[in-house]
Coordinates of C-alpha atoms in Angstrom, one line a residue:
M1337 CA 20.5 -24.8 38.5
A1338 CA 17.2 -24.9 40.3
G1339 CA 15.7 -21.6 41.1
V1340 CA 17.6 -19.6 38.5
R1341 CA 15.3 -17.7 36.2
R1342 CA 16.5 -16.8 32.8
V1343 CA 15.7 -13.2 31.7
P1344 CA 14.8 -13.1 28.0
N1345 CA 16.9 -11.0 25.8
V1346 CA 15.3 -7.6 25.4
A1347 CA 16.4 -7.4 21.7
V1348 CA 14.7 -10.7 21.0
Q1349 CA 11.5 -9.5 22.7
D1350 CA 11.5 -6.3 20.7
A1351 CA 12.1 -8.2 17.4
L1352 CA 9.2 -10.6 18.2
K1353 CA 6.9 -7.5 18.9
E1354 CA 7.9 -6.1 15.5
L1355 CA 7.0 -9.4 13.8
V1356 CA 3.6 -9.3 15.5
R1357 CA 3.2 -5.8 14.1
M1358 CA 3.8 -7.2 10.6
K1359 CA 0.8 -9.5 11.1
E1360 CA -1.4 -6.6 12.2
N1361 CA -0.6 -4.4 9.2
K1362 CA -2.2 -4.6 5.8
G1363 CA -0.8 -3.2 2.6
K1364 CA -3.0 -1.7 -0.1
V1365 CA -2.3 -0.5 -3.6
G1366 CA -4.9 1.4 -5.6
W1367 CA -6.8 4.6 -5.6
L1368 CA -8.3 6.7 -2.8
E1369 CA -12.0 7.3 -2.9
S1370 CA -11.2 11.0 -3.3
N1371 CA -9.2 10.4 -6.5
A1372 CA -11.4 11.6 -9.4
Y1373 CA -11.2 12.9 -12.9
P1374 CA -12.2 16.6 -13.4
D1375 CA -15.7 15.5 -14.3
G1376 CA -16.1 13.7 -11.0
T1377 CA -15.6 10.1 -12.2
P1378 CA -13.7 8.1 -9.6
V1379 CA -10.3 6.9 -10.8
A1380 CA -10.9 3.5 -9.2
Y1381 CA -14.0 3.1 -11.3
V1382 CA -12.1 3.7 -14.5
A1383 CA -9.3 1.5 -13.4
I1384 CA -11.6 -1.5 -12.8
I1385 CA -13.2 -1.0 -16.1
Q1386 CA -9.8 -1.0 -17.8
E1387 CA -8.7 -4.1 -15.7
M1388 CA -11.9 -6.1 -16.5
G1389 CA -13.2 -4.5 -19.7
S1390 CA -16.7 -3.5 -20.4
P1391 CA -18.0 -5.4 -23.4
K1392 CA -21.3 -3.7 -23.6
N1393 CA -19.4 -0.4 -23.9
G1394 CA -16.9 -1.7 -26.4
I1395 CA -14.0 -1.5 -23.9
P1396 CA -11.7 -4.5 -24.0
P1397 CA -9.9 -5.6 -20.8
R1398 CA -6.4 -4.2 -20.4
P1399 CA -5.4 -5.9 -17.1
F1400 CA -2.6 -4.5 -15.1
F1401 CA -3.3 -5.7 -11.5
R1402 CA -3.7 -9.4 -12.1
P1403 CA -0.7 -9.8 -14.4
T1404 CA 1.4 -7.8 -11.9
I1405 CA 0.3 -10.0 -9.0
A1406 CA 1.0 -13.1 -11.0
A1407 CA 4.5 -11.9 -12.1
K1408 CA 5.6 -10.3 -8.8
S1409 CA 4.0 -12.1 -5.9
N1410 CA 7.0 -14.4 -5.3
T1411 CA 9.3 -11.3 -5.4
W1412 CA 7.1 -9.6 -2.8
K1413 CA 7.1 -12.7 -0.6
N1414 CA 10.9 -12.9 -0.8
Q1415 CA 11.1 -9.2 0.1
F1416 CA 8.8 -9.8 3.0
K1417 CA 10.9 -12.8 4.2
S1418 CA 14.1 -10.8 3.9
G1419 CA 12.4 -8.0 5.9
C1420 CA 11.4 -10.4 8.6
K1421 CA 15.1 -11.6 8.9
A1422 CA 16.2 -8.0 9.0
I1423 CA 13.7 -7.4 11.9
L1424 CA 15.1 -10.4 13.8
A1425 CA 18.6 -9.0 13.3
G1426 CA 17.4 -5.6 14.6
N1427 CA 18.0 -3.8 11.4
E1428 CA 14.4 -3.0 10.3
T1429 CA 11.1 -2.3 11.9
A1430 CA 7.7 -3.7 10.8
S1431 CA 6.6 -0.4 9.4
T1432 CA 9.7 0.1 7.3
V1433 CA 9.6 -3.4 5.9
M1434 CA 5.9 -3.2 5.0
D1435 CA 6.4 0.3 3.5
K1436 CA 9.2 -1.1 1.3
V1437 CA 7.3 -4.1 0.1
V1438 CA 4.0 -2.3 -0.5
S1439 CA 5.6 0.8 -2.2
G1440 CA 7.5 -1.6 -4.4
A1441 CA 4.2 -3.3 -5.3
A1442 CA 2.7 0.0 -6.2
G1443 CA 5.8 0.7 -8.4
D1444 CA 5.3 -2.7 -10.1
V1445 CA 1.7 -1.9 -10.9
R1446 CA 2.7 1.5 -12.3
K1447 CA 5.3 -0.2 -14.5
T1448 CA 2.8 -2.7 -15.8
I1449 CA 0.4 0.2 -16.7
K1450 CA 3.1 2.0 -18.6
Q1451 CA 3.9 -1.2 -20.5
I1452 CA 0.4 -1.9 -21.8
N1453 CA 0.2 -1.6 -25.5
S1454 CA -2.7 -3.8 -26.4
P1455 CA -5.4 -4.2 -27.4
P1456 CA -5.0 -1.1 -29.5
L1457 CA -7.3 1.9 -29.0
S1458 CA -10.4 2.1 -31.1
T1459 CA -10.7 4.5 -34.0
V1460 CA -13.3 6.5 -32.0
T1461 CA -11.0 6.8 -29.0
L1462 CA -8.1 7.9 -31.2
Q1463 CA -10.4 10.6 -32.8
I1464 CA -11.4 11.8 -29.4
R1465 CA -7.8 12.1 -28.3
R1466 CA -6.8 13.9 -31.5
S1467 CA -9.7 16.4 -30.9
R1468 CA -8.0 17.3 -27.6
N1469 CA -4.5 17.5 -29.3
N1470 CA -3.5 14.2 -27.7
T1471 CA -1.6 12.1 -30.3
S1472 CA -0.8 9.3 -27.9
V1473 CA -2.0 5.9 -29.2
K1474 CA -1.0 4.2 -26.0
P1475 CA -3.8 2.6 -24.0
L1476 CA -4.2 3.7 -20.3
N1477 CA -2.3 6.9 -21.1
D1478 CA -4.8 9.6 -22.1
T1479 CA -4.3 12.2 -19.4
G1480 CA -1.9 10.2 -17.1
H1481 CA -4.2 10.9 -14.2
M1482 CA -4.8 7.2 -13.4
L1483 CA -1.1 6.6 -13.2
K1484 CA -0.3 9.7 -11.2
T1485 CA -3.0 9.0 -8.6
L1486 CA -2.1 5.3 -8.0
T1487 CA -1.1 5.1 -4.3
Y1488 CA -0.4 2.7 -1.5
S1489 CA -1.0 2.5 2.2
V1490 CA 0.2 0.4 5.1
G1491 CA -1.9 0.2 8.2
N1492 CA -4.0 -1.9 10.5
E1493 CA -7.4 -0.7 9.3
E1494 CA -9.7 -3.0 7.5

């Protein structure tokens, strides 16, 4: 039929716009610059020391980000793919899909932090904790501040 112009389905156009929004958004998991311990030490600074270790200060690595990424990246990819299908079906938006995937990733990092049991704390660290009436021997669990302040964000900022 010459001269007949097909009008694209509005729902399909909307779904495609949502998929483009997915590409524009970035998900981040970590600590805000404003997150600090009472003495002013940034939580992100302490977290990277724990992740990588500091041999010159006698702090062994207790990685939680890298193992979480290695263990969960396929899960996150599958959640993302399912979310894209839900967007195409008109059941989700880009922001809700991204929020679900990134908040889940933050939860996965929290879970890994809670599961860290080694290497064990040094005798000095245990003595410092006991002097503050903290009897926990669990690494990464002195005050719980690092775990409590872990957050995530979704947005299009760099």
